[in-house]
mmCIF file of C-alpha atoms and ligand atoms in Angstrom:
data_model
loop_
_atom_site.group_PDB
_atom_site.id
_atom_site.type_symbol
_atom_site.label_atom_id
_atom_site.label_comp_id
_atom_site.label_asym_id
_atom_site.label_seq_id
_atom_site.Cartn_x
_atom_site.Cartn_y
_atom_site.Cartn_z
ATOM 1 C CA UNK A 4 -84.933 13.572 31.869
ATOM 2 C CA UNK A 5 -83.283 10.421 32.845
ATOM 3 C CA UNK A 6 -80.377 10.392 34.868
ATOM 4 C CA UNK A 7 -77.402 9.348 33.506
ATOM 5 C CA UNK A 8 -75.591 6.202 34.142
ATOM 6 C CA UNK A 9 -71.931 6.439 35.330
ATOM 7 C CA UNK A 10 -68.981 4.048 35.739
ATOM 8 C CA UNK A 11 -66.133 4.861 37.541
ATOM 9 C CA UNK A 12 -63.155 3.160 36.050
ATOM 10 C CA UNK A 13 -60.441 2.124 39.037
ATOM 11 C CA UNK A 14 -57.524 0.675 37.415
ATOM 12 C CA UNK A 15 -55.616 -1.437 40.168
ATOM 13 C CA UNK A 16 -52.265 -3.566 40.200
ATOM 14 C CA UNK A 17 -51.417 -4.778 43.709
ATOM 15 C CA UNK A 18 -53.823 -2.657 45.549
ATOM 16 C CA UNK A 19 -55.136 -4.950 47.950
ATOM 17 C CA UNK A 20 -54.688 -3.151 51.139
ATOM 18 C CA UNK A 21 -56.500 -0.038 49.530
ATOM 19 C CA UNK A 22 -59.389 -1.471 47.426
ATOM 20 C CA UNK A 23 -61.712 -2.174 50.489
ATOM 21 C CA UNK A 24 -60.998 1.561 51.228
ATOM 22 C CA UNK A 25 -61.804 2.519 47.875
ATOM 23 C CA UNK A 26 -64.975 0.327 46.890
ATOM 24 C CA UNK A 27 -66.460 1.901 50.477
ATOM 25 C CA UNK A 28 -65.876 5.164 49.451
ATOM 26 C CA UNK A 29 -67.168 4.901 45.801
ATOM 27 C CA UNK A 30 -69.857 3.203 46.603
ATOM 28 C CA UNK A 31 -70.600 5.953 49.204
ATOM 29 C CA UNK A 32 -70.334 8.217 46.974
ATOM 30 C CA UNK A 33 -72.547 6.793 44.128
ATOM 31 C CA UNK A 34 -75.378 5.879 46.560
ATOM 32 C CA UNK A 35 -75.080 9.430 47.410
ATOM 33 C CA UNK A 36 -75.381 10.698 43.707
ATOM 34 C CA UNK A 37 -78.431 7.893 43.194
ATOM 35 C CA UNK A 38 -80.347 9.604 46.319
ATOM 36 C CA UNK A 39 -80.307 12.492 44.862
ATOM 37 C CA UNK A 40 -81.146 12.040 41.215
ATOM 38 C CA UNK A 41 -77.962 12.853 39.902
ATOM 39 C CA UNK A 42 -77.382 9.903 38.560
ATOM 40 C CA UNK A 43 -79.004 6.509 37.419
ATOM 41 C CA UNK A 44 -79.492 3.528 39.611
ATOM 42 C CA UNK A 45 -77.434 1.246 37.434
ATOM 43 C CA UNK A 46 -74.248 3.038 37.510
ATOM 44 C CA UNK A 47 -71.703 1.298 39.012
ATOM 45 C CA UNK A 48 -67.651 0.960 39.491
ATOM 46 C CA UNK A 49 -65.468 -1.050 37.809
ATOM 47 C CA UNK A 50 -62.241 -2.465 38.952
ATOM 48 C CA UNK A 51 -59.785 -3.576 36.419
ATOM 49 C CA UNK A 52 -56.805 -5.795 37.924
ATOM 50 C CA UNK A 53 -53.877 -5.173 35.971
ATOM 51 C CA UNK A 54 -52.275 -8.316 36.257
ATOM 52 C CA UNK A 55 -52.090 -8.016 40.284
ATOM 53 C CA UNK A 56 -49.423 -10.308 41.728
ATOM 54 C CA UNK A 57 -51.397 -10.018 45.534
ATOM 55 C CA UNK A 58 -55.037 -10.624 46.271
ATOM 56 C CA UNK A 59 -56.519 -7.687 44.302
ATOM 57 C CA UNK A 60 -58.515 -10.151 42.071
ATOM 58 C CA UNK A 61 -59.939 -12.136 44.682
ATOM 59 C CA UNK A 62 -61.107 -9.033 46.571
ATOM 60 C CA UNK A 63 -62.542 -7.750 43.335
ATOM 61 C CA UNK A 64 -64.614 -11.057 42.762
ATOM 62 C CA UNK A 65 -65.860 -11.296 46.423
ATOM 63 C CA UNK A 66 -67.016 -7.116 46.330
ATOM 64 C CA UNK A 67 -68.834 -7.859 42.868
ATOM 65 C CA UNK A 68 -70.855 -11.066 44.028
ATOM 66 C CA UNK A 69 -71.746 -9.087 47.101
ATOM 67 C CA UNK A 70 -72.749 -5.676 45.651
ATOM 68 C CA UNK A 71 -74.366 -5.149 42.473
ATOM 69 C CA UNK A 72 -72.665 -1.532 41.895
ATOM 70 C CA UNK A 73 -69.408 -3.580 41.706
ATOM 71 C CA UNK A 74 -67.731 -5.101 38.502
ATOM 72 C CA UNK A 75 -64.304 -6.298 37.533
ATOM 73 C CA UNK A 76 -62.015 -7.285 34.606
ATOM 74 C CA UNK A 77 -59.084 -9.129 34.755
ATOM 75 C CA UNK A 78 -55.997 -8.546 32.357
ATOM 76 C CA UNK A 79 -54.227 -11.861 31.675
ATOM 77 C CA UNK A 80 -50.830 -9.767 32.941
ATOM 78 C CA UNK A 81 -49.542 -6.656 33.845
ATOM 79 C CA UNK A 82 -50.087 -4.111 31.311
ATOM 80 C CA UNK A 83 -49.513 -0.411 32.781
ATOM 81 C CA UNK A 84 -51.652 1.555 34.130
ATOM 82 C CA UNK A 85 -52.763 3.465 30.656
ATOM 83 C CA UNK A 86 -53.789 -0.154 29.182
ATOM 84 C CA UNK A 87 -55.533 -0.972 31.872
ATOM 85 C CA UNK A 88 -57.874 1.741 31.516
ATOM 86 C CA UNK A 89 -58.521 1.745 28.260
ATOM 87 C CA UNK A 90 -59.257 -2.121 28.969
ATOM 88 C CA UNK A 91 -61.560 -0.313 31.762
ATOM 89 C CA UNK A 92 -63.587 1.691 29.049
ATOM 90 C CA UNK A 93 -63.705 0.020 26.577
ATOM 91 C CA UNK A 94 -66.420 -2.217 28.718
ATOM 92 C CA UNK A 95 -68.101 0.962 29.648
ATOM 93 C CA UNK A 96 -69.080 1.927 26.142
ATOM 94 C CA UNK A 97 -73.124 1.636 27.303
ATOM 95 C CA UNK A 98 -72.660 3.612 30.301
ATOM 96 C CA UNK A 99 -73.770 7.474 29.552
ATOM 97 C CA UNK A 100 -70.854 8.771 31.617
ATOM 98 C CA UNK A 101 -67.160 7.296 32.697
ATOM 99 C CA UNK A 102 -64.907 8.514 35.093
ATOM 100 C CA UNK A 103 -61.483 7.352 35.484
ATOM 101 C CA UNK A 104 -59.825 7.517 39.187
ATOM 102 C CA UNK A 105 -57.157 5.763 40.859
ATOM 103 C CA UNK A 106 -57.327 3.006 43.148
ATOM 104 C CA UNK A 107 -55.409 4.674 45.783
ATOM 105 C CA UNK A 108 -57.919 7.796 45.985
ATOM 106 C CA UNK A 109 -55.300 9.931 45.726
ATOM 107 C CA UNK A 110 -57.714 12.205 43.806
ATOM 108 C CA UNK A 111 -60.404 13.151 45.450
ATOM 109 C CA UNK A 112 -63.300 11.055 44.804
ATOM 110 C CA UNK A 113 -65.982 14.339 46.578
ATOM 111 C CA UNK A 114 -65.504 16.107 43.233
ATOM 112 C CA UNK A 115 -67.153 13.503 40.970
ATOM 113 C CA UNK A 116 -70.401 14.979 41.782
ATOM 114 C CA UNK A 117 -68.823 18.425 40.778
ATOM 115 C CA UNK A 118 -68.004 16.391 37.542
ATOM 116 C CA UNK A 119 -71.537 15.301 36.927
ATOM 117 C CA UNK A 120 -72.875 18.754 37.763
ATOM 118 C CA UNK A 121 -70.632 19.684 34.780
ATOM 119 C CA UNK A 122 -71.563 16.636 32.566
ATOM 120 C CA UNK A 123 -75.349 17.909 33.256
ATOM 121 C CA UNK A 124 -74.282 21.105 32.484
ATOM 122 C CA UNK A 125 -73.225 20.164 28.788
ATOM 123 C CA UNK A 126 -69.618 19.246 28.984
ATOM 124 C CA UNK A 127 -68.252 15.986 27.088
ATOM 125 C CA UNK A 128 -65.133 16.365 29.014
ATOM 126 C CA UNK A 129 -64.451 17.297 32.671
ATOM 127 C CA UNK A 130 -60.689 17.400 33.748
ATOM 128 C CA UNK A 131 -59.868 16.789 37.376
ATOM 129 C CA UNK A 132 -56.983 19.507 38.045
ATOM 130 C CA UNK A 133 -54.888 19.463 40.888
ATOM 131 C CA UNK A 134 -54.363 23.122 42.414
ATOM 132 C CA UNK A 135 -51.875 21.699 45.369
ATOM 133 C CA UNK A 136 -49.336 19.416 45.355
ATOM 134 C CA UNK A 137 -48.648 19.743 49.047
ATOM 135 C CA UNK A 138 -48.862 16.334 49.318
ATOM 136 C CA UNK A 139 -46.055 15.312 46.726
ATOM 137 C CA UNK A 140 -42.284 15.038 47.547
ATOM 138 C CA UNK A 141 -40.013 18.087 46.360
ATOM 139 C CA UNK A 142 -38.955 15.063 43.904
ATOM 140 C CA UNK A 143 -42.164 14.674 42.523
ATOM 141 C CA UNK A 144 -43.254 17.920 41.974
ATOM 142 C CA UNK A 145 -40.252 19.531 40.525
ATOM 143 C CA UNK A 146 -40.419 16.554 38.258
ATOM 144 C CA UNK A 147 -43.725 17.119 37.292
ATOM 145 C CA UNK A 148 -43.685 20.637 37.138
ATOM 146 C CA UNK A 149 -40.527 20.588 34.554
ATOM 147 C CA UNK A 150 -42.003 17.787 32.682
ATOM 148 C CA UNK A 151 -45.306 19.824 31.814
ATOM 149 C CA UNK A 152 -43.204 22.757 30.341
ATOM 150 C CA UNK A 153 -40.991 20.887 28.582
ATOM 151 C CA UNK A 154 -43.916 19.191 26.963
ATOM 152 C CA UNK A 155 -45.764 23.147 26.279
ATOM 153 C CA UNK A 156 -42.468 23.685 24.688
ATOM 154 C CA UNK A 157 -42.559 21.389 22.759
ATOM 155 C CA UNK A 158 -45.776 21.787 21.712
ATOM 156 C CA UNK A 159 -47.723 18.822 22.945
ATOM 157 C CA UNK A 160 -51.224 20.328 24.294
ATOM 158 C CA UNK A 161 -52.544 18.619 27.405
ATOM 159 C CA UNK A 162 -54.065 20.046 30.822
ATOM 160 C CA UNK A 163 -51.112 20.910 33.266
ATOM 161 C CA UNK A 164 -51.668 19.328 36.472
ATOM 162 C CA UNK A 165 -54.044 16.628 35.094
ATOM 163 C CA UNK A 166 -53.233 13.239 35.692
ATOM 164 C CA UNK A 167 -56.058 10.092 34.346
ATOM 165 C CA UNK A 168 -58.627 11.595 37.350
ATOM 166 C CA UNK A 169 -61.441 12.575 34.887
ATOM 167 C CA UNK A 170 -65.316 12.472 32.988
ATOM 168 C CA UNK A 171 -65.970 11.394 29.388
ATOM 169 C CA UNK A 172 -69.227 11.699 27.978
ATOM 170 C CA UNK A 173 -70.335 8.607 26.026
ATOM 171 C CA UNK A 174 -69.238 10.350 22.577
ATOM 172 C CA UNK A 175 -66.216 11.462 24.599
ATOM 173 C CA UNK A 176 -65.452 7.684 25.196
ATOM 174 C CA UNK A 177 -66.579 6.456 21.818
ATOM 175 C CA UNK A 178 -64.151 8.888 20.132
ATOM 176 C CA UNK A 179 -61.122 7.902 22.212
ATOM 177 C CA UNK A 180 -61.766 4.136 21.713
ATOM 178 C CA UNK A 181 -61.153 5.077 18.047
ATOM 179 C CA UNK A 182 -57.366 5.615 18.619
ATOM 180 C CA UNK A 183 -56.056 2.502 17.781
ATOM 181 C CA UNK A 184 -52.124 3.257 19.029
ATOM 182 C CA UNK A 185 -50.124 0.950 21.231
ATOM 183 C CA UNK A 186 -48.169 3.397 22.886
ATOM 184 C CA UNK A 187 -50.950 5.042 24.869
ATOM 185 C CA UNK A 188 -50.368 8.677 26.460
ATOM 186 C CA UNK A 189 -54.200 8.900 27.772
ATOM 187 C CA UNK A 190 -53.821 12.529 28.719
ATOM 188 C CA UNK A 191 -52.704 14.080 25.836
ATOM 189 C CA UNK A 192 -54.673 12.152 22.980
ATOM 190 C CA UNK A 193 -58.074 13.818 25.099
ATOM 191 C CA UNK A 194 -57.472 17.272 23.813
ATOM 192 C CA UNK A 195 -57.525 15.838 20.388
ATOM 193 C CA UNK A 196 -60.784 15.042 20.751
ATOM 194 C CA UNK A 197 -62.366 18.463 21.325
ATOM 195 C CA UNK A 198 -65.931 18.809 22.354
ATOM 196 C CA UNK A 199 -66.846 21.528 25.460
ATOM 197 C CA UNK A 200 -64.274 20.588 28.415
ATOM 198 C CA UNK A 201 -64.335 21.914 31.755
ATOM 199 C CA UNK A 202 -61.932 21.311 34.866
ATOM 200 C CA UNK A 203 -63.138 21.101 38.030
ATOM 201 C CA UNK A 204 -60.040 21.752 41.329
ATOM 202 C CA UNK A 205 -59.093 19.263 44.009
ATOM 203 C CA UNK A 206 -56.296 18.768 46.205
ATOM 204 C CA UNK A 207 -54.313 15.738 46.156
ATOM 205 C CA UNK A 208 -53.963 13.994 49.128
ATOM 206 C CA UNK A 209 -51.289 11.027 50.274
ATOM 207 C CA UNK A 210 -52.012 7.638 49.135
ATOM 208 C CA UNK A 211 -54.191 6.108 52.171
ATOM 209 C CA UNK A 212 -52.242 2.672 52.125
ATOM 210 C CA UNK A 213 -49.439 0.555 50.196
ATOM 211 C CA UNK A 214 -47.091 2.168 47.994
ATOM 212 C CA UNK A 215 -46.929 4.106 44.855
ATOM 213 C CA UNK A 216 -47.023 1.667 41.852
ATOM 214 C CA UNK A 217 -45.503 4.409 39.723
ATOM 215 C CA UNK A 218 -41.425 4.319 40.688
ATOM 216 C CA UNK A 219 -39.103 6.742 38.676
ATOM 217 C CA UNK A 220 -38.371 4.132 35.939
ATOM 218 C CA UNK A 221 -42.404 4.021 34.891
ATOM 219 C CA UNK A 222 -42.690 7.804 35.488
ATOM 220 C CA UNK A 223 -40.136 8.198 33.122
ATOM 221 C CA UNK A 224 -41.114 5.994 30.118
ATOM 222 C CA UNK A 225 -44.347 7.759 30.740
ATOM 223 C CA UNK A 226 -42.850 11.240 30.374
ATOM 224 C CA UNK A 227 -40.806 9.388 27.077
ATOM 225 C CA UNK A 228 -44.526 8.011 25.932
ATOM 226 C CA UNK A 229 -45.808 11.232 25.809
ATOM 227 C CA UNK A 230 -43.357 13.084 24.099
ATOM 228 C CA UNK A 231 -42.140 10.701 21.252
ATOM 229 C CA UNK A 232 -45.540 10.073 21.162
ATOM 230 C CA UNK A 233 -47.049 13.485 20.260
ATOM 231 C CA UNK A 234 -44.516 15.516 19.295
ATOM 232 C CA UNK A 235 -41.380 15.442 16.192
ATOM 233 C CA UNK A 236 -39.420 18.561 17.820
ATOM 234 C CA UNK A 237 -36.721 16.306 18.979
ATOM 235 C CA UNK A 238 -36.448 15.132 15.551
ATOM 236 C CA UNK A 239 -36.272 18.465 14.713
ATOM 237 C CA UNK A 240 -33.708 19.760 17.293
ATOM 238 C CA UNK A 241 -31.542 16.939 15.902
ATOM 239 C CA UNK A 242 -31.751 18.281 12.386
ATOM 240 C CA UNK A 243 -31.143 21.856 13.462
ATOM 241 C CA UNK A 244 -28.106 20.660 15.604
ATOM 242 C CA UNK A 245 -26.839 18.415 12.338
ATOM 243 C CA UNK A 246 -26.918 21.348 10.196
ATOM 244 C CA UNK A 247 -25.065 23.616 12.434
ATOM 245 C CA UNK A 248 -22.408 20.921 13.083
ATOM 246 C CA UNK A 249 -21.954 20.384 9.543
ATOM 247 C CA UNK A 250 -21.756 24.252 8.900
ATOM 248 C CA UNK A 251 -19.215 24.003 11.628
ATOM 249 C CA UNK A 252 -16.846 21.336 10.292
ATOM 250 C CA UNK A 253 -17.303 22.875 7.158
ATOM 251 C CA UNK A 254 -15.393 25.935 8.428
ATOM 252 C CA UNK A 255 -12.965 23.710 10.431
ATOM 253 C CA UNK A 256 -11.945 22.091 6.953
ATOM 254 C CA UNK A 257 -11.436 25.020 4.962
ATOM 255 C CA UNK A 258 -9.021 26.347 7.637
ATOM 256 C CA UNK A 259 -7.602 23.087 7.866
ATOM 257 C CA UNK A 260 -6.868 23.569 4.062
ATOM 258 C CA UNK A 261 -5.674 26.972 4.351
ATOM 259 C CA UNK A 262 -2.866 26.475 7.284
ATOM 260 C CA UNK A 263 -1.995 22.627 5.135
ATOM 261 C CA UNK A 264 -1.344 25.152 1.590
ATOM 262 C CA UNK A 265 0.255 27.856 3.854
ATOM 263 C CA UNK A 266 2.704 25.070 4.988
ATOM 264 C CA UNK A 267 1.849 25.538 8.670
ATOM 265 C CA UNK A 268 1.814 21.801 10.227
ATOM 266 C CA UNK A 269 -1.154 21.346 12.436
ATOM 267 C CA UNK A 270 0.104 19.364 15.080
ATOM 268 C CA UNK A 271 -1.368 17.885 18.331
ATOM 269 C CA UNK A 272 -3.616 14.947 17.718
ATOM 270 C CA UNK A 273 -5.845 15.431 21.127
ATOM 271 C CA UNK A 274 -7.679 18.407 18.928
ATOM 272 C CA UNK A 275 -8.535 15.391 16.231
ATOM 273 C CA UNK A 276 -9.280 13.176 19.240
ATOM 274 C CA UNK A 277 -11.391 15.513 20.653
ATOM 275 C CA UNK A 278 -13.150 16.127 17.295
ATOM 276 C CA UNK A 279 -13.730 12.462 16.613
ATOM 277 C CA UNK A 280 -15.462 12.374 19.672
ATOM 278 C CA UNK A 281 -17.470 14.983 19.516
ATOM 279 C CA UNK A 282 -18.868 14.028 16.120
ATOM 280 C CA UNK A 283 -18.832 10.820 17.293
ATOM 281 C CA UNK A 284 -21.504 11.883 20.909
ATOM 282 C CA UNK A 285 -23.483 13.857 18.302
ATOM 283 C CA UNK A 286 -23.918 11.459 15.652
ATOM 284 C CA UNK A 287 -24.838 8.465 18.323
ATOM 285 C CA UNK A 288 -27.413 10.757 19.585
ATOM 286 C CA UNK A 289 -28.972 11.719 17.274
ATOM 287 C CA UNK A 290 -29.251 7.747 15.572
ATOM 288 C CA UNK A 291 -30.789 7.453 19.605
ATOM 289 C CA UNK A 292 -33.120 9.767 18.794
ATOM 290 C CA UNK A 293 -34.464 8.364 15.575
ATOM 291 C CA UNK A 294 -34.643 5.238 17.033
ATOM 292 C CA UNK A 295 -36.885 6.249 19.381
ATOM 293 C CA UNK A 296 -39.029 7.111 16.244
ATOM 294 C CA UNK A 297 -38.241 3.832 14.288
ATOM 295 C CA UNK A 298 -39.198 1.547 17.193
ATOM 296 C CA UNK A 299 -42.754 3.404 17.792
ATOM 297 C CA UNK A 300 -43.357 2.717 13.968
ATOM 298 C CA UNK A 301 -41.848 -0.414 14.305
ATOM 299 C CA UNK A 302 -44.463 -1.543 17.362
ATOM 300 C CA UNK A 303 -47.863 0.075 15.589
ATOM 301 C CA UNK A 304 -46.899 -1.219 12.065
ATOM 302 C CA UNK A 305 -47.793 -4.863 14.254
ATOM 303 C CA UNK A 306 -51.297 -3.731 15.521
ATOM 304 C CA UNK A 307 -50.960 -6.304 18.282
ATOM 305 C CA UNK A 308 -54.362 -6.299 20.697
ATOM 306 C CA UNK A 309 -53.532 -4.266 23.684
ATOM 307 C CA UNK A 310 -54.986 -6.698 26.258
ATOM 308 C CA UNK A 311 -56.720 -9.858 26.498
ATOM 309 C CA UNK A 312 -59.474 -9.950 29.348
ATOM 310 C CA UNK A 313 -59.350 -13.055 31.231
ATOM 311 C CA UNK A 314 -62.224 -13.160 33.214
ATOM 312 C CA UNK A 315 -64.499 -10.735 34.043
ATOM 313 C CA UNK A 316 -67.479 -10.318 36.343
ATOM 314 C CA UNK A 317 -69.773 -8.086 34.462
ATOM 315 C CA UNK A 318 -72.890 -9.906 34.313
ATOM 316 C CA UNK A 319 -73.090 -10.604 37.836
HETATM 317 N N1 UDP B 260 -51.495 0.983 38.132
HETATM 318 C C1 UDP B 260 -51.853 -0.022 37.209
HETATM 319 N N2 UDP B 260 -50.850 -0.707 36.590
HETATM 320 C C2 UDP B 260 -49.514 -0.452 36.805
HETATM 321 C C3 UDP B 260 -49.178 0.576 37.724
HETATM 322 C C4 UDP B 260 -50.191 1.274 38.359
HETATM 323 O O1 UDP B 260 -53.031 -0.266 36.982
HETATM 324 O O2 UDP B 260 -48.673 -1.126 36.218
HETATM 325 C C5 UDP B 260 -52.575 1.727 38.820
HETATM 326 C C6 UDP B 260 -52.473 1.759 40.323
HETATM 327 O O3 UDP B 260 -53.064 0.607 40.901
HETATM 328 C C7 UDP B 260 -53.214 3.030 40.669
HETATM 329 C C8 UDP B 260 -52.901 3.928 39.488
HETATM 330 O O4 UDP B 260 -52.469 3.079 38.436
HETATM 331 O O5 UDP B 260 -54.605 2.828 40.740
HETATM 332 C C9 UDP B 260 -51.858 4.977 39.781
HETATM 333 O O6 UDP B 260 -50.722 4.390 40.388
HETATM 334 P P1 UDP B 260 -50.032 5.017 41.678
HETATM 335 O O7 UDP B 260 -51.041 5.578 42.592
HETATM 336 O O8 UDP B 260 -49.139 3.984 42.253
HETATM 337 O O9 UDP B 260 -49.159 6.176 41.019
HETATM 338 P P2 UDP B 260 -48.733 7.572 41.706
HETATM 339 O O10 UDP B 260 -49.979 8.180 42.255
HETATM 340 O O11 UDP B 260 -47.751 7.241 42.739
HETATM 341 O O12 UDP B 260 -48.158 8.358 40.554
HETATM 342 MG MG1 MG B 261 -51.266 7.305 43.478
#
């Protein structure tokens, strides 16, 4: 049987003092694969700039006219990391076999040939899982940690310790391409797309150079992305609390009644303060809530494109 051929998709915004690291050790690590048989000759990796304010592009285009296992797209601005790789494989469509890593190698690139063991093996998807996260601040992992069971409980299915490091089969790909959402949450639309999955274990490691791209403000739209995007318990929480408040209030005015008709004056107007208040928090919450809801409608009722490659050097 003929090998299959693999991309790696390396989605990069101002990476330019890791990408030489991470185009030698890719390419290493393909060559390896190639030698022996794992995989076909054409595969190759490609490098999507993200709208890169540094030299990221340049580097790209001078690694792709010099090796042939290199290729790069260029979005016309900075898009996120989740746009840019669907922008990544959505070019990869006539490769057998993607795999998505970071530019920063984080994740580590060894287990890719585990991956393709398990592609081989039958699986459509193969989820890089992280089994350490020595490597992480106490920040970063509590965060993370937290964040994952929030999202079990509120019923959103995805991988825990998963992050975009991963294989897709071609079918894999070709089903994911079919979501047409703006607000992408790559991680947890996979499990909707069933087929065999498998996981294989690595340890994260610390980013080899520059910083993270990912500072608490993206982490936490992300985390926002991914719930609003997949799951209506808020929504729901918000009904249940509106019900019990208005069950509440419901009591307070019958008392209220009770103590007026008995001729007891309620006095003190910091209780009816505090009450208008109180209502008040609830009520602008829960209107926060819903818009969350009402602006996601709002942005896929416009079906904009998600990206617009610029240039590109795949035919090189
Ligand atoms: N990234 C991107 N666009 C962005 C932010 C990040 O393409 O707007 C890429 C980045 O170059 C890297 C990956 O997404 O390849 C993950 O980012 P990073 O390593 O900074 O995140 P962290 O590991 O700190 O969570
Ligand atoms: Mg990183």
């Amino acid at each position: 049987m003929q090998p299959p051929v693999l991309s790696i998709v390396v989605p990069c915004y101002n990476e330019q003092e890791v990408l030489d690291f991470c185009l030698n050790e890719l390419s290493l690590r393909i060559e390896d694969m190639i030698y022996k048989g794992k995989i076909d000759k054409g595969s190759h990796i490609v490098f999507i700039d993200d709208g890169s304010k540094d030299k990221t592009w340049r580097l790209i285009e001078i690694a792709s006219s010099e090796k042939d296992l290199v290729k790069g797209i260029k979005l016309s601005r900075n898009k996120g990391h989740q746009t840019a790789l669907m922008a990544g494989l959505s070019v990869c469509t006539d490769s057998d076999i993607t795999v998505s890593i970071d530019a920063d190698l984080q994740d580590d690139s060894s287990v890719i040939e585990q991956m393709v063991d398990a592609y081989s093996a039958g699986y459509d998807i193969v989820y890089g899982v992280r089994n350490d996260r020595t490597s992480d601040t106490f920040f970063k992992k509590f965060t993370a940690e937290s964040f994952y069971k929030l999202m079990t409980l509120l019923g959103v299915n995805q991988v825990s310790n998963h992050a975009d490091f991963r294989l897709l089969s071609k079918r894999a790909l070709n089903s994911l391409l079919q979501y047409k959402e703006q607000n992408l949450y790559i991680r947890g639309l996979i499990p909707l797309i069933g087929y065999p999955s498998d996981k294989v274990f690595y340890s994260r490691s610390e980013r080899v150079a520059g910083e993270s791209k990912y500072p608490l403000r993206k982490m936490l739209s992300l985390a926002l992305e991914g719930i609003t995007s997949f799951s209506v318990t808020p929504l729901r929480i918000v009904s249940a609390l509106g019900f019990m408040i208005s069950i509440l209030s419901s009591i307070g005015v019958l008392y209220t009644l009770i103590q007026y008709f008995l001729g007891h004056t309620v006095s003190g107007w910091a209780s009816v303060i505090l009450a208008v208040l109180f209502i008040g928090g609830v009520q602008m919450l829960c209107l926060g809530v819903i818009g969350e809801y009402v602006g996601k409608i709002y942005m896929e009722s416009k079906k904009r494109p998600k990206f617009f490659i610029e240039d590109d050097t795949l035919k090189n």
